[in-house]
């Protein structure tokens, strides 16, 4: 264990989308840094020059921003540090921990075949060559990996994982074109960034053995390793397209709030007893790597929907209104001035049933309709009857008398009206709802009228009353 102040990092490769697994890795690093009062950093591993575009880098920053997890220091870009990586390789050569390998492609191929036949890893004849005999031609630089014994990756999630050194070849550190290799770059960057805890997906466990050997060769302190179990689909199979969304941006587009996703992802591989719903502050307080489980975690849409509904019910209506406006704009709906305020006012009445902000956008549609509303056939027929028309005329008058246009007074007015008419609410409620909403989904009557406001509610009733009998 280390005594240095905790510094964690997320080190995504900008290869197109930000995978949900990367988001979970970021979250655990972020929570652990916050839990320990340490720092959370971001490094962009952009050494694959073909796939690393500016747009792909943007996707990562947008994803992290959206998730609310930003770097405590300016992000580090790996490719820009290639000179530093070469410097570390030179140091390893200097220390006698690495050597120049002059094997040609053909020689390497022949050695590969021989090694396969003999059931061992590739070994270069240049490993023990005297540097004085190094020729003047292209070479790769290889790590002088220990030939026997064991390398133990002391993993905070998986426990001690033992690798037989005889099974590890001398890793190439620098290719013959002068480019540093992945494992070398990761070690140098993590060291220079003073990373104390490397928390990442368990597809990197084998790299941890290689990287441990590089740390030791450089006499650098090995970080604490923590390799997280993969995220699987609901059926237990490795997460893939057929399980639905995989990219962080897709969860956003499907109407999930970032706090829902944080809460949800925290539960994928970690947990605090049976707690299902917890705040960021609680997660930061409780999170510890030692409580991460090593079994794969399963995606569970019902749980995510449940959490999202919870956070939608908690969120500031103005914030949700802004999200709904964006959704409506993407659907090509043109909004009028004041509609955002109207949406914010409506949200408290419709959000209880909403699992996503997309559903919230559907639920506010009734309030955005413009007068005169197109009424359902059934409502129109019923309103054409004398008895109903008379009742609606009186109802209009009763509602116009309500001085405090809000749920309690409106509920009371509706109750009193039903009593005065000597009928149940069922005798005019459905029709009133039809008149107010034009057949769109709407909350209960008092809520719908409060959201619409006095003038709009009475106006919609007036429009219905002025239809030809
Ligand atoms: N760049 C690696 C990836 O995106 C992560 C490497 C690491 O965390 O050490 O999978």
XYZ file of C-alpha atoms and ligand atoms in Angstrom:
479
model
C 0.000 0.000 0.000
C 1.139 3.463 -0.731
C 1.507 6.413 1.618
C 1.371 8.990 -1.157
C -1.687 11.255 -1.509
C -4.230 9.449 -3.661
C -4.273 10.286 -7.355
C -6.439 8.280 -9.736
C -7.022 8.635 -13.429
C -9.175 7.575 -16.310
C -7.155 6.926 -19.448
C -9.537 6.450 -22.352
C -8.476 5.894 -25.923
C -10.424 8.251 -28.183
C -11.742 5.621 -30.545
C -15.239 6.836 -31.297
C -17.788 6.371 -28.575
C -17.476 6.598 -24.829
C -18.428 3.144 -23.658
C -20.579 2.679 -20.582
C -17.740 0.575 -19.122
C -15.407 3.555 -19.438
C -17.986 5.676 -17.646
C -18.138 3.140 -14.805
C -14.310 3.079 -14.603
C -14.272 6.881 -14.506
C -16.896 6.848 -11.764
C -14.977 4.449 -9.527
C -11.784 6.476 -9.967
C -13.661 9.679 -9.265
C -15.429 8.271 -6.198
C -12.218 6.865 -4.789
C -10.391 10.155 -5.279
C -13.232 12.036 -3.598
C -13.488 9.454 -0.817
C -9.825 9.890 0.037
C -9.598 13.628 -0.566
C -7.308 12.875 -3.500
C -7.280 13.913 -7.136
C -9.008 12.540 -10.192
C -7.173 13.033 -13.480
C -7.805 12.417 -17.157
C -5.316 11.171 -19.710
C -6.205 10.801 -23.349
C -4.398 7.791 -24.817
C -4.230 9.058 -28.357
C -1.261 7.109 -29.664
C -3.357 5.332 -32.296
C -3.043 8.139 -34.812
C -5.636 6.789 -37.189
C -8.511 6.483 -34.774
C -7.604 9.423 -32.538
C -9.402 12.353 -34.080
C -10.254 15.647 -32.478
C -13.919 14.698 -32.719
C -13.299 11.464 -30.823
C -11.415 13.345 -28.120
C -14.398 15.709 -27.930
C -16.720 12.749 -27.375
C -14.785 11.798 -24.240
C -14.753 15.273 -22.749
C -18.437 15.718 -23.526
C -19.194 12.377 -21.907
C -17.204 13.188 -18.780
C -18.713 16.663 -18.598
C -22.194 15.260 -18.909
C -21.450 12.718 -16.196
C -20.170 15.530 -13.997
C -16.702 14.071 -13.584
C -14.029 16.427 -14.792
C -10.309 16.292 -14.312
C -8.800 18.089 -11.326
C -5.839 19.074 -13.508
C -5.454 19.850 -17.212
C -5.785 16.567 -19.106
C -2.638 14.834 -20.302
C -2.319 13.755 -23.931
C -0.199 10.660 -24.332
C 1.021 11.117 -27.893
C 2.516 14.516 -27.085
C 4.732 12.819 -24.508
C 6.545 10.491 -26.935
C 9.913 12.217 -26.304
C 9.539 11.602 -22.603
C 8.696 7.957 -23.308
C 11.875 7.625 -25.412
C 13.835 9.223 -22.591
C 12.577 6.563 -20.166
C 13.554 3.839 -22.625
C 17.056 5.326 -22.808
C 17.156 5.260 -19.024
C 16.209 1.584 -19.012
C 18.989 0.831 -21.498
C 21.385 2.839 -19.342
C 20.344 0.826 -16.298
C 20.957 -2.401 -18.169
C 17.249 -3.202 -17.901
C 16.619 -2.976 -21.637
C 18.578 -3.805 -24.745
C 18.686 -3.136 -28.429
C 17.289 -5.984 -30.442
C 18.588 -6.120 -33.994
C 16.647 -9.180 -35.088
C 15.342 -8.739 -38.606
C 11.711 -9.491 -39.443
C 12.764 -12.842 -40.921
C 14.875 -13.771 -37.919
C 12.034 -12.874 -35.611
C 9.608 -14.996 -37.614
C 11.977 -17.964 -37.481
C 12.438 -17.524 -33.707
C 8.678 -17.310 -33.277
C 8.186 -20.627 -34.981
C 10.956 -22.267 -33.040
C 9.624 -20.893 -29.777
C 6.163 -22.209 -30.587
C 7.581 -25.637 -31.390
C 9.561 -25.663 -28.161
C 6.646 -24.370 -26.098
C 8.360 -21.243 -24.838
C 8.197 -17.516 -25.460
C 10.303 -15.625 -27.993
C 13.857 -14.836 -26.851
C 16.249 -12.547 -28.684
C 19.912 -13.471 -29.107
C 20.682 -9.799 -28.478
C 19.488 -9.930 -24.890
C 22.934 -10.428 -23.467
C 24.985 -8.880 -26.275
C 27.686 -6.467 -25.199
C 26.586 -2.920 -26.144
C 30.033 -2.513 -27.677
C 28.979 -4.995 -30.358
C 25.765 -3.191 -31.273
C 25.765 -2.625 -35.036
C 24.727 0.489 -36.869
C 21.319 -0.485 -38.203
C 17.688 -0.258 -37.147
C 16.686 -1.895 -33.863
C 13.846 -2.204 -31.455
C 14.392 -1.813 -27.728
C 13.221 -4.653 -25.513
C 12.778 -4.892 -21.777
C 15.112 -7.359 -20.070
C 12.301 -9.190 -18.350
C 13.189 -11.668 -15.577
C 13.585 -15.178 -17.036
C 12.289 -17.082 -14.062
C 10.439 -16.543 -10.821
C 7.039 -14.912 -10.552
C 5.497 -11.507 -10.921
C 2.650 -10.901 -8.570
C -0.008 -8.350 -9.351
C -1.389 -7.486 -5.927
C -4.834 -6.515 -7.075
C -7.180 -4.732 -4.695
C -10.198 -6.387 -6.315
C -8.915 -9.786 -7.423
C -6.323 -10.441 -4.757
C -2.820 -11.619 -5.692
C -2.607 -12.709 -9.293
C 0.580 -14.632 -10.071
C 2.307 -14.618 -13.442
C 5.192 -16.986 -14.273
C 7.994 -14.860 -15.656
C 9.071 -17.663 -17.984
C 5.801 -17.064 -19.825
C 6.502 -13.369 -20.444
C 8.689 -12.456 -23.390
C 10.945 -9.407 -23.455
C 8.400 -6.742 -24.171
C 9.215 -4.308 -26.968
C 9.463 -0.819 -25.463
C 10.454 1.100 -28.561
C 9.647 -0.037 -32.074
C 12.258 0.154 -34.796
C 10.450 3.218 -36.185
C 11.207 4.959 -32.883
C 7.653 4.805 -31.540
C 7.162 3.871 -27.885
C 4.791 0.989 -27.175
C 1.595 1.084 -25.218
C 2.664 -0.567 -21.946
C 5.761 1.589 -21.679
C 3.847 4.798 -22.311
C 1.218 3.915 -19.682
C 3.854 3.285 -17.017
C 5.802 6.461 -17.747
C 2.653 8.568 -17.820
C 1.196 7.072 -14.661
C 4.517 7.596 -12.903
C 4.925 11.175 -14.084
C 1.316 11.957 -13.156
C 2.048 10.477 -9.697
C -0.864 8.065 -10.043
C -1.166 5.982 -6.891
C -4.136 3.778 -7.818
C -4.728 2.323 -11.252
C -8.415 1.419 -11.342
C -9.492 0.061 -14.743
C -11.256 -2.732 -16.586
C -9.994 -6.244 -15.993
C -9.110 -6.638 -19.657
C -5.904 -4.878 -18.547
C -4.914 -7.425 -15.907
C -2.243 -9.022 -18.122
C -0.820 -5.589 -18.881
C -0.489 -5.042 -15.138
C 2.078 -7.867 -14.963
C 4.119 -6.316 -17.779
C 3.785 -2.885 -16.294
C 4.831 -4.103 -12.832
C 8.088 -5.369 -14.338
C 8.709 -2.007 -16.030
C 8.075 -0.117 -12.772
C 10.534 -2.330 -10.951
C 13.145 -2.000 -13.683
C 12.959 1.771 -13.314
C 12.962 1.601 -9.502
C 9.612 3.337 -9.423
C 6.889 2.654 -6.883
C 4.290 0.277 -8.286
C 0.768 1.735 -7.993
C -2.091 -0.084 -6.307
C -3.876 -2.094 -8.973
C -7.624 -2.518 -9.028
C -9.097 -4.342 -11.993
C -12.854 -4.045 -12.311
C -15.120 -6.824 -13.521
C -16.662 -6.334 -16.941
C -20.227 -5.170 -17.399
C -22.435 -7.837 -18.920
C -25.848 -7.637 -20.532
C -29.029 -8.603 -18.624
C -28.627 -12.175 -19.930
C -25.132 -12.512 -18.487
C -23.363 -12.392 -21.866
C -20.679 -9.853 -22.629
C -22.245 -6.463 -23.315
C -22.882 -5.964 -27.007
C -25.086 -4.060 -29.421
C -28.021 -6.397 -29.042
C -28.350 -5.414 -25.360
C -29.223 -1.871 -26.425
C -27.223 1.191 -25.586
C -23.499 1.037 -24.938
C -22.390 4.624 -25.452
C -22.775 7.286 -22.777
C -24.290 9.624 -25.376
C -27.017 7.067 -26.091
C -28.093 7.080 -22.450
C -28.331 10.852 -22.656
C -30.332 10.607 -25.881
C -32.674 8.048 -24.297
C -33.577 10.515 -21.579
C -31.529 9.375 -18.610
C -30.193 11.947 -16.182
C -26.482 11.873 -15.354
C -27.152 11.451 -11.636
C -29.293 8.394 -12.392
C -26.485 6.904 -14.413
C -23.953 7.676 -11.684
C -26.113 6.021 -9.051
C -26.770 3.124 -11.377
C -23.161 2.596 -12.464
C -21.978 2.771 -8.872
C -24.076 -0.327 -8.247
C -22.422 -2.201 -11.104
C -19.650 -3.935 -9.241
C -19.894 -2.052 -5.991
C -22.590 -1.482 -3.426
C -23.332 -0.303 0.059
C -25.450 -2.985 1.668
C -28.909 -3.029 0.152
C -28.953 0.684 -0.601
C -30.386 1.250 -4.066
C -30.673 5.015 -4.100
C -27.911 7.230 -2.774
C -26.499 10.661 -3.436
C -23.060 11.459 -4.812
C -22.066 12.614 -1.351
C -23.064 9.284 0.160
C -21.285 7.338 -2.574
C -18.140 9.384 -1.998
C -18.419 8.778 1.698
C -18.926 5.022 1.374
C -16.898 4.035 -1.689
C -13.865 1.873 -1.144
C -12.021 -0.283 -3.649
C -11.994 -3.199 -1.257
C -15.765 -3.457 -1.544
C -15.699 -3.868 -5.315
C -16.791 -7.384 -6.234
C -14.895 -9.454 -8.755
C -17.869 -11.099 -10.461
C -19.138 -9.457 -13.653
C -21.923 -6.960 -13.155
C -25.173 -7.185 -15.104
C -26.978 -4.337 -16.750
C -30.564 -4.095 -15.524
C -32.827 -1.705 -17.407
C -35.677 -1.914 -14.915
C -33.383 -0.735 -12.142
C -32.024 2.093 -14.242
C -35.560 3.193 -15.116
C -36.561 3.084 -11.479
C -33.607 5.267 -10.510
C -34.209 7.677 -13.355
C -37.821 8.101 -12.305
C -36.619 8.831 -8.778
C -34.185 11.510 -9.955
C -36.713 13.012 -12.379
C -39.085 13.423 -9.435
C -36.333 15.159 -7.457
C -34.905 17.435 -10.125
C -35.445 21.163 -10.431
C -38.359 21.674 -12.878
C -36.500 24.495 -14.657
C -33.601 22.155 -15.394
C -35.957 19.437 -16.647
C -37.827 22.014 -18.750
C -34.592 22.953 -20.502
C -33.983 19.271 -21.274
C -37.545 18.833 -22.523
C -37.172 21.890 -24.768
C -34.120 20.269 -26.354
C -35.982 17.022 -26.897
C -38.938 18.827 -28.467
C -36.601 20.828 -30.696
C -35.018 17.579 -31.877
C -38.526 16.371 -32.738
C -39.047 19.457 -34.845
C -41.557 21.073 -32.468
C -41.479 24.858 -32.659
C -41.965 26.497 -29.335
C -43.359 29.900 -28.531
C -41.943 32.421 -26.179
C -42.863 31.458 -22.649
C -43.259 27.765 -23.436
C -40.215 26.813 -21.401
C -41.732 28.465 -18.345
C -45.009 26.753 -19.091
C -43.228 23.397 -19.332
C -41.450 24.017 -16.021
C -44.804 24.806 -14.415
C -46.341 21.635 -15.841
C -43.557 19.233 -14.888
C -44.475 18.843 -11.204
C -47.921 17.583 -12.288
C -46.746 15.026 -14.813
C -43.389 13.733 -13.699
C -44.396 11.011 -11.267
C -44.944 8.483 -14.006
C -42.008 9.477 -16.202
C -39.147 7.011 -16.494
C -37.174 9.197 -18.883
C -37.094 12.809 -19.990
C -38.465 11.592 -23.346
C -41.587 10.455 -21.501
C -41.617 13.789 -19.734
C -41.631 15.509 -23.132
C -44.662 13.409 -24.117
C -46.389 14.216 -20.853
C -46.189 17.997 -21.272
C -47.497 17.961 -24.852
C -51.077 18.804 -23.770
C -50.051 22.133 -22.326
C -48.263 23.237 -25.513
C -51.229 22.801 -27.811
C -52.592 25.946 -29.368
C -56.226 27.002 -29.264
C -58.639 26.005 -30.538
C -57.716 22.409 -29.783
C -58.859 19.644 -32.007
C -61.153 17.576 -29.821
C -61.717 13.869 -29.976
C -64.853 12.759 -31.786
C -66.339 11.331 -28.605
C -65.855 14.547 -26.637
C -67.425 16.577 -29.422
C -70.476 14.327 -29.596
C -70.996 14.436 -25.855
C -70.671 18.220 -25.755
C -73.264 18.535 -28.452
C -75.880 17.124 -26.096
C -78.002 19.802 -24.397
C -77.579 18.445 -20.910
C -73.805 18.333 -21.146
C -73.583 21.740 -22.766
C -75.691 23.234 -19.973
C -73.494 21.584 -17.394
C -70.347 22.879 -19.042
C -71.718 26.398 -19.154
C -72.318 26.244 -15.412
C -68.949 24.590 -14.847
C -67.230 27.379 -16.730
C -68.926 29.933 -14.462
C -68.005 28.000 -11.329
C -64.362 27.761 -12.364
C -64.206 31.424 -13.321
C -65.114 32.168 -9.708
C -62.044 30.424 -8.327
C -59.843 33.178 -7.009
C -56.738 31.229 -6.116
C -55.974 29.266 -9.303
C -54.115 26.347 -7.789
C -54.713 22.681 -7.053
C -56.486 22.911 -3.638
C -58.997 25.575 -4.687
C -59.616 23.932 -8.051
C -60.183 20.548 -6.450
C -62.604 22.109 -4.054
C -64.433 23.929 -6.856
C -64.785 20.667 -8.811
C -66.107 18.854 -5.742
C -68.595 21.595 -4.937
C -69.724 21.738 -8.520
C -70.377 17.996 -8.629
C -72.357 18.297 -5.424
C -74.383 21.240 -6.687
C -75.188 19.321 -9.871
C -76.068 16.242 -7.875
C -73.772 14.043 -9.983
C -70.465 12.289 -9.550
C -67.245 13.659 -11.045
C -67.431 10.858 -13.577
C -70.346 12.620 -15.261
C -68.263 15.547 -16.523
C -64.627 14.861 -15.562
C -63.638 12.814 -18.606
C -65.231 15.399 -20.900
C -63.465 18.262 -19.144
C -60.193 16.394 -19.467
C -60.866 15.909 -23.184
C -61.565 19.608 -23.583
C -58.438 20.642 -21.701
C -56.058 18.195 -23.349
C -57.488 17.523 -26.780
C -57.027 13.838 -26.111
C -53.352 14.011 -25.184
C -52.244 12.401 -21.938
C -52.824 14.818 -19.061
C -52.581 14.754 -15.290
C -55.608 14.990 -13.026
C -57.980 17.872 -13.679
C -56.843 20.315 -11.009
C -53.201 19.702 -11.946
C -53.903 20.122 -15.635
C -55.774 23.396 -15.043
C -53.051 24.704 -12.755
C -50.419 23.934 -15.370
C -52.471 25.544 -18.139
C -53.279 28.613 -16.064
C -56.623 30.357 -15.639
C -56.958 32.077 -19.005
C -55.867 29.119 -21.074
C -58.093 26.685 -19.131
C -61.190 28.871 -19.411
C -60.296 29.655 -23.030
C -60.179 25.962 -23.913
C -63.597 25.488 -22.266
C -64.952 28.485 -24.170
C -63.683 27.047 -27.449
C -65.481 23.799 -26.712
C -68.701 25.629 -25.838
C -68.600 27.620 -29.055
C -68.542 24.498 -31.222
C -71.715 24.121 -33.264
C -74.286 22.054 -31.376
N -6.432 3.311 -22.811
C -6.905 2.140 -22.148
C -8.324 1.850 -22.561
O -8.994 2.732 -23.074
C -6.877 2.247 -20.643
C -5.520 1.998 -20.108
C -5.444 2.073 -18.607
O -6.412 2.458 -17.937
O -4.358 1.788 -18.123
O -8.776 0.745 -22.416
